[in-house]
CSV table of C-alpha atoms (C1' of nucleotides) in Angstrom, one decimal:
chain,number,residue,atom,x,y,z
A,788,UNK,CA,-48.9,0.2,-74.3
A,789,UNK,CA,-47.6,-3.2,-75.6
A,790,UNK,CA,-44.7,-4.4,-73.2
A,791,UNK,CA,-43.9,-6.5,-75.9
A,792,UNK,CA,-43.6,-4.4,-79.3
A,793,UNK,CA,-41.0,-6.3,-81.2
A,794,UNK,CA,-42.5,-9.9,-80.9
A,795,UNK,CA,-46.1,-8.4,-81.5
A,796,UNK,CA,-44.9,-6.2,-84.6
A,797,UNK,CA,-42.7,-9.0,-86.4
A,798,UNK,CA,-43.9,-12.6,-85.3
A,799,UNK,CA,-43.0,-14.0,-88.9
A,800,UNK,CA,-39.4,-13.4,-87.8
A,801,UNK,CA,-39.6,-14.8,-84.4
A,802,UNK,CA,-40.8,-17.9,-85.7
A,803,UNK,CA,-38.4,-18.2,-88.5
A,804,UNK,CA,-35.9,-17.7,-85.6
A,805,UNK,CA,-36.9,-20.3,-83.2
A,806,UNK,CA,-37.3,-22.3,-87.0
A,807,UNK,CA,-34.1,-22.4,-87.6
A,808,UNK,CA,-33.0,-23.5,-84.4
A,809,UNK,CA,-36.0,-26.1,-84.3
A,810,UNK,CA,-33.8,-28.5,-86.0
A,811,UNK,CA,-31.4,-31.7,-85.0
A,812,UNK,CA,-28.9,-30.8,-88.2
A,813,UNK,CA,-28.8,-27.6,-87.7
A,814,UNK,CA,-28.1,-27.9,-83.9
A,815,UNK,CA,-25.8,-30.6,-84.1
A,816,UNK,CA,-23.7,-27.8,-86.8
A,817,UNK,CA,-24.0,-25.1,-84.4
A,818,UNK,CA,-22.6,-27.1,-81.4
A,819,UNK,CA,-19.7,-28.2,-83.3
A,820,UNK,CA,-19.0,-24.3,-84.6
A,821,UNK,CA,-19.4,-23.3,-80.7
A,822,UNK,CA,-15.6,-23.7,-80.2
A,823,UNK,CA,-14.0,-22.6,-83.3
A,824,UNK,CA,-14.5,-21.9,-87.2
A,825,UNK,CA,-14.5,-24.8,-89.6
A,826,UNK,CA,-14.8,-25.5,-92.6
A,827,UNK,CA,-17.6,-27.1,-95.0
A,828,UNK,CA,-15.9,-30.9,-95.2
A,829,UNK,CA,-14.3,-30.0,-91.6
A,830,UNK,CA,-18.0,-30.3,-90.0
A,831,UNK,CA,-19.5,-32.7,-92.7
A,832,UNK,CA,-16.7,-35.0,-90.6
A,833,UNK,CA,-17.4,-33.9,-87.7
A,834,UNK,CA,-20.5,-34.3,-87.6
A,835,UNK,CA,-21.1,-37.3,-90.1
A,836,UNK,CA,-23.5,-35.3,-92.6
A,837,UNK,CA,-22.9,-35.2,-96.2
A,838,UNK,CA,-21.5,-32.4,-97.7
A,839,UNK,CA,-25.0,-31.1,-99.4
A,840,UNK,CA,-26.8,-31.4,-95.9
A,841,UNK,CA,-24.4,-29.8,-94.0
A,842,UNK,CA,-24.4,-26.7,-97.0
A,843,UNK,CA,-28.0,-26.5,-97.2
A,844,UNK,CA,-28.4,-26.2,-93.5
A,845,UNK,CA,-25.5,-23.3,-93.1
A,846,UNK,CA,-26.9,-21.3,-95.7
A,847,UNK,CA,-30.3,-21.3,-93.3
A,848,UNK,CA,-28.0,-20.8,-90.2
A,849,UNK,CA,-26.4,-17.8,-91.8
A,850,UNK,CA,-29.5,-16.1,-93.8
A,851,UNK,CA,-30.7,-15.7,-90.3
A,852,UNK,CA,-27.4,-14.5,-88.6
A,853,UNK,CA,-26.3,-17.3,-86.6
A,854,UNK,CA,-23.5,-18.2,-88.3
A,855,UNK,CA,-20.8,-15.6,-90.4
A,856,UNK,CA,-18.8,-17.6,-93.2
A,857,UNK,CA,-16.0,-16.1,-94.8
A,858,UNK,CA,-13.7,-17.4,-98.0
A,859,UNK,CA,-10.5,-19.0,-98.1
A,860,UNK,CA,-9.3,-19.6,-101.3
A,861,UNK,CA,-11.5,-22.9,-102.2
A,862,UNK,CA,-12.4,-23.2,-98.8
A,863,UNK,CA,-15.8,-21.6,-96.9
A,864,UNK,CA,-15.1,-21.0,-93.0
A,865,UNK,CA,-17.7,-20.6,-90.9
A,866,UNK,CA,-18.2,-18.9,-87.2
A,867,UNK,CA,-20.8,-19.0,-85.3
A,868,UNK,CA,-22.2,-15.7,-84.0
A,869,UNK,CA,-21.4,-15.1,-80.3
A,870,UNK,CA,-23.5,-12.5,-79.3
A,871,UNK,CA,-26.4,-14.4,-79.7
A,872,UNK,CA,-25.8,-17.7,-79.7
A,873,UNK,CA,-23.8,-18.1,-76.8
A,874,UNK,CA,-25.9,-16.5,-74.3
A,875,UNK,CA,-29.2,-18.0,-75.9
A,876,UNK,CA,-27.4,-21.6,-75.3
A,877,UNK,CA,-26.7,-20.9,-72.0
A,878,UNK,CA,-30.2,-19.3,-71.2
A,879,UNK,CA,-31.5,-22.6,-72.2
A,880,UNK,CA,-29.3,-24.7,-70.6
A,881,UNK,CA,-30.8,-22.9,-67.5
A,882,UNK,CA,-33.6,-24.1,-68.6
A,883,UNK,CA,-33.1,-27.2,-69.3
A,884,UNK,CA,-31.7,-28.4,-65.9
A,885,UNK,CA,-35.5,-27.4,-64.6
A,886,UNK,CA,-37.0,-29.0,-67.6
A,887,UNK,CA,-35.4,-31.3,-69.3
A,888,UNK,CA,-36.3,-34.8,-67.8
A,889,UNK,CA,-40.6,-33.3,-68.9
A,890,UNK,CA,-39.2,-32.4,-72.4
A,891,UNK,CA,-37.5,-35.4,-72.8
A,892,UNK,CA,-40.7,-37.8,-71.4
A,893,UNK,CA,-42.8,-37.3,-74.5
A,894,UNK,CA,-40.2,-38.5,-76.6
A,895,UNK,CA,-40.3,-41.9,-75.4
B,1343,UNK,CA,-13.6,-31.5,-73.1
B,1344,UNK,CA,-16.9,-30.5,-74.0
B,1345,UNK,CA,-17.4,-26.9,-73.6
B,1346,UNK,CA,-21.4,-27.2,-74.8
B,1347,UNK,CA,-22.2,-30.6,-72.7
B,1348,UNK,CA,-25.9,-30.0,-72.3
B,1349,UNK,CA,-26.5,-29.1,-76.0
B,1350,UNK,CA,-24.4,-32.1,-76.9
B,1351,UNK,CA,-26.4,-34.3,-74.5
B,1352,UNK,CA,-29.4,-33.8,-75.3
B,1353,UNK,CA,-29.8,-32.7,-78.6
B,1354,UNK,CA,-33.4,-33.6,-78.5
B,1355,UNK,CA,-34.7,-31.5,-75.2
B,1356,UNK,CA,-33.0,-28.5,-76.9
B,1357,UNK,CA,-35.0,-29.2,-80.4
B,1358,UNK,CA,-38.2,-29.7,-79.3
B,1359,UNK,CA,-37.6,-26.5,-77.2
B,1360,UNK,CA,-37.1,-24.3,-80.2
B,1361,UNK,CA,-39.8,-26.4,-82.2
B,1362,UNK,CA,-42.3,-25.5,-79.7
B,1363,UNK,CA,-41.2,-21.6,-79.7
B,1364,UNK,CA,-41.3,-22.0,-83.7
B,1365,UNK,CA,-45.3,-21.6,-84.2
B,1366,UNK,CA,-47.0,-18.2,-84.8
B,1367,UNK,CA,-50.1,-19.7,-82.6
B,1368,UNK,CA,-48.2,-20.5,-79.4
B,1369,UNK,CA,-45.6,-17.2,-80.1
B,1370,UNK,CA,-49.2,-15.1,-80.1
B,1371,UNK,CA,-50.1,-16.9,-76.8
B,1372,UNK,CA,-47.1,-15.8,-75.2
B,1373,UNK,CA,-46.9,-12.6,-76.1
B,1374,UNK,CA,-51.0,-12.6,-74.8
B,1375,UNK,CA,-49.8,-13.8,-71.4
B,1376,UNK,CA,-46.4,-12.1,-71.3
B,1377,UNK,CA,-48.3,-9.4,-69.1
B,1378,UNK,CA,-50.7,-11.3,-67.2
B,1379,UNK,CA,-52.2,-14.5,-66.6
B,1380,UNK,CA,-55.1,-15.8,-68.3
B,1381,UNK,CA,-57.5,-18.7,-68.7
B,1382,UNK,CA,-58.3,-20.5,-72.2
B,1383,UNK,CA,-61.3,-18.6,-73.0
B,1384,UNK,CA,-59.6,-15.2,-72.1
B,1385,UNK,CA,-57.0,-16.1,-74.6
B,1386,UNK,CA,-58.9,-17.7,-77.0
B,1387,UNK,CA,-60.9,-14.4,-77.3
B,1388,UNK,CA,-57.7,-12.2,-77.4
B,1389,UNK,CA,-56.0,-14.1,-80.0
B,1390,UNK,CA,-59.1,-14.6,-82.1
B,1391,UNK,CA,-58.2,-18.6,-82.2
B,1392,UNK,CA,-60.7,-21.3,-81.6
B,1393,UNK,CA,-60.7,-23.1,-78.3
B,1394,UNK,CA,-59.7,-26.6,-79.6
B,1395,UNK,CA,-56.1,-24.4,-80.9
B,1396,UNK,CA,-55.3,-23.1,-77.4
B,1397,UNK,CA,-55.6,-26.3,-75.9
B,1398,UNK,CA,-53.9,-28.0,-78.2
B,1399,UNK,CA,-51.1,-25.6,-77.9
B,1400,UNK,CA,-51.3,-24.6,-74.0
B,1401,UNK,CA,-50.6,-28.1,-73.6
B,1402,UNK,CA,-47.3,-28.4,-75.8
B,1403,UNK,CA,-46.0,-25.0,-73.9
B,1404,UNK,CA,-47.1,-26.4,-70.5
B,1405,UNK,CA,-44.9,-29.3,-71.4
B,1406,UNK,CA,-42.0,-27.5,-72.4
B,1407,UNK,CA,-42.0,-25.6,-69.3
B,1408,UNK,CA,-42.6,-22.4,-70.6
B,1409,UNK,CA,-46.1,-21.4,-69.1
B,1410,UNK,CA,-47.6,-22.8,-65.7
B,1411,UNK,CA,-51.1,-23.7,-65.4
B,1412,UNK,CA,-53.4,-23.1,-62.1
B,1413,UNK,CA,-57.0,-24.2,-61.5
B,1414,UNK,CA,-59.2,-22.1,-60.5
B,1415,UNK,CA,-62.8,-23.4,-60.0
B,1416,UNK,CA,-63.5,-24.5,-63.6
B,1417,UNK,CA,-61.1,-22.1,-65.2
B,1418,UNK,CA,-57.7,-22.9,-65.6
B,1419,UNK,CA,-55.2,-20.1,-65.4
B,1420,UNK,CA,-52.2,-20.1,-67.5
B,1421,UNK,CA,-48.7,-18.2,-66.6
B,1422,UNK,CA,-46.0,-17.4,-68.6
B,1423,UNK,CA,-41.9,-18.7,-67.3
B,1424,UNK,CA,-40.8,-15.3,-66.7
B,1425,UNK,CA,-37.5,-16.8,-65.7
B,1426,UNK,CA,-36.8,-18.0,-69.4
B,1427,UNK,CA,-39.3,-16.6,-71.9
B,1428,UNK,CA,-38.8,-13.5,-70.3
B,1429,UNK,CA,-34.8,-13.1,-71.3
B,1430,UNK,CA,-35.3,-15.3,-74.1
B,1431,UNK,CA,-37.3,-12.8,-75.6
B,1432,UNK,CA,-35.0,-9.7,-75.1
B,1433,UNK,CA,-32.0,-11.9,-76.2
B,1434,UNK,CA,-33.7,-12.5,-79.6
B,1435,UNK,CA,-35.3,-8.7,-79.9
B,1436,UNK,CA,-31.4,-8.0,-79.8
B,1437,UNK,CA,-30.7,-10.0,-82.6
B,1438,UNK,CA,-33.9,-8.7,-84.5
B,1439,UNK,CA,-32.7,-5.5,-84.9
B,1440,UNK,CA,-29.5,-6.3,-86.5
B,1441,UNK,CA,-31.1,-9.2,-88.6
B,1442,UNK,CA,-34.5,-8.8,-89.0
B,1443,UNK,CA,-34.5,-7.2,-92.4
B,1444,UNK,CA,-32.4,-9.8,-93.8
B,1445,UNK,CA,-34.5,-12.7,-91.8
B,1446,UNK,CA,-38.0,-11.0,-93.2
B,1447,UNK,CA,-36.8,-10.2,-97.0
B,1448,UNK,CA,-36.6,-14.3,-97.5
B,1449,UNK,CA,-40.5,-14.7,-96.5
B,1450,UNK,CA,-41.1,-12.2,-99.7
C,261,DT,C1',-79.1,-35.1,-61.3
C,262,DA,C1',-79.7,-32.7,-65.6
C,263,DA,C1',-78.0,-28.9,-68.2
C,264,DA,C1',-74.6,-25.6,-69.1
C,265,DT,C1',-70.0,-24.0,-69.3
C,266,DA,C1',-64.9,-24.5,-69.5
C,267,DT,C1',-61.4,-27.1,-71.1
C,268,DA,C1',-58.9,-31.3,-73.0
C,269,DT,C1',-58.0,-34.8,-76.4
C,270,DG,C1',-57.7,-38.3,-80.4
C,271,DA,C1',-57.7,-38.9,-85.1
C,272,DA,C1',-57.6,-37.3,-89.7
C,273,DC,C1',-56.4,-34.2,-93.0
C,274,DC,C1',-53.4,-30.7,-94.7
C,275,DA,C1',-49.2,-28.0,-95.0
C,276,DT,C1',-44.5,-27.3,-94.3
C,277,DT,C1',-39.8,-28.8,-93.7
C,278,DT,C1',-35.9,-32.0,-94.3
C,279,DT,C1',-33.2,-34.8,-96.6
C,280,DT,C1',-31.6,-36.9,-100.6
C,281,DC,C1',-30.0,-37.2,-105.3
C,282,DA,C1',-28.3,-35.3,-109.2
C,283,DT,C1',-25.9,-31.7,-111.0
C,284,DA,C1',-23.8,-27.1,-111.3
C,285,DT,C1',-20.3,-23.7,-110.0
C,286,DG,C1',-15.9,-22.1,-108.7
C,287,DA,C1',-11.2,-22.3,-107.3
C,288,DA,C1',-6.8,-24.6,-107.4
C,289,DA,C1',-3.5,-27.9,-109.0
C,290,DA,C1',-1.6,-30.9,-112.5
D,152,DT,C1',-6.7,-26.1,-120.0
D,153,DT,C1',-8.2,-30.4,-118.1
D,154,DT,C1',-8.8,-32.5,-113.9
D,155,DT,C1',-9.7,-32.5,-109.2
D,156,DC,C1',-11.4,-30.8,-105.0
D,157,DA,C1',-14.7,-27.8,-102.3
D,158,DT,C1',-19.1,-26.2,-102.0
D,159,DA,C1',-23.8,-24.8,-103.6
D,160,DT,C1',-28.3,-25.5,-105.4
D,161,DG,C1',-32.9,-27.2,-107.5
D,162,DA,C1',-36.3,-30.6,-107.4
D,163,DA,C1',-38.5,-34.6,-105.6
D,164,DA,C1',-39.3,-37.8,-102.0
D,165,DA,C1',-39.8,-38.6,-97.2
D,166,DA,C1',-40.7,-37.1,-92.7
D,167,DT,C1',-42.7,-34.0,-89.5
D,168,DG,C1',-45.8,-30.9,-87.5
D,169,DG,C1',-50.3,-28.1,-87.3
D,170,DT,C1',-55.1,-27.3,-87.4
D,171,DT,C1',-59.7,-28.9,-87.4
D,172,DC,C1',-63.6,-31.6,-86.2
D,173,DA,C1',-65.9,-34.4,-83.2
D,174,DT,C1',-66.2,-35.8,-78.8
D,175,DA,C1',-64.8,-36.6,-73.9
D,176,DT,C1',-64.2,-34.9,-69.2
D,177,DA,C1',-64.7,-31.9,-65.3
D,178,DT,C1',-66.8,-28.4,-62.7
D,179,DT,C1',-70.6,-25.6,-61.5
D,180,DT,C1',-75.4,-24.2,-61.5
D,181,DA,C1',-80.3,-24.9,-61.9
DNA sequence: TAAATATATGAACCATTTTTCATATGAAAA
DNA sequence: TTTTCATATGAAAAATGGTTCATATATTTA
């Protein structure tokens, strides 16, 4: 038996996962949609990306389900999705507090 | 206030996390050890990789926390984090099965 | 201590991903 | 119906990361 049938059956879509999420841009979006929707501009601000950056990025984020964006009138909201993201962050910041000061090392 | 401080503070430790879980080599080697330890050659041999690969990417996961190495003689044991990989992985097969189609129809 | 086995590592090459730039599309306002 | 504002997209340049090859180290056995 393989305790571990969805990894082993589709490990193109684990990686394009953990892809997506491999990415400063991306992250950086993601932590700014963790409190509420915004807009396109609204996070290029926030976040001080320009506008084809931060629309590039989303349209990964949301291809893979992280984010949900939804029209309003000229404008393009967008949510992060909670079921997943949340609890992934907070798995990781579990993590991290072990970790974190190892991780951070090899960048220097 | 910051509801996502750790994210937000260290931006980097959380990429290089997701960048190390974002390679089919080292996604095959955890999925090899999610069930039991094992040395390099042991791995090498059930992932059909060359030794200089496992290493190479042993090393990275060891870094990251996410397996835990133990000598024994001249083998070296490796261990997988059950404390994060373990729920990390259950977290995402969640998300796989509402998103997987959409995630794998792009790699077409 | 020489040979064999197990594993690690540095550097180079190759491949993939990200970002930027220019431009297109689409909706609203003038 | 032209202009403006918001967002998306394709292609090329730039950055990053992965694998391989050759070799080093470390442990055991002869």
């Amino acid at each position: 038996m393989d305790s571990c049938k969805t990894l082993s059956a589709l490990p193109q879509a684990y990686k394009l996962f953990f892809n997506t999420l491999a990415n400063d841009s991306r992250l950086k979006i993601i932590n700014i949609l963790r409190n509420k929707s915004k807009n396109v501009s609204e996070i290029c601000k926030a976040a001080g990306f320009e506008q084809s950056l931060v629309s590039h990025n989303l349209k990964i984020l949301e291809y893979h389900g992280m984010v949900f964006m939804e029209k309003k009138g000229k404008f393009r909201y967008y949510t992060v999705n909670k079921n997943t993201i949340q609890p992934l962050l907070e798995l990781i910041d579990a993590h991290m507090k072990k970790y974190c000061c190892k991780i951070l090392e090899g960048t220097r």
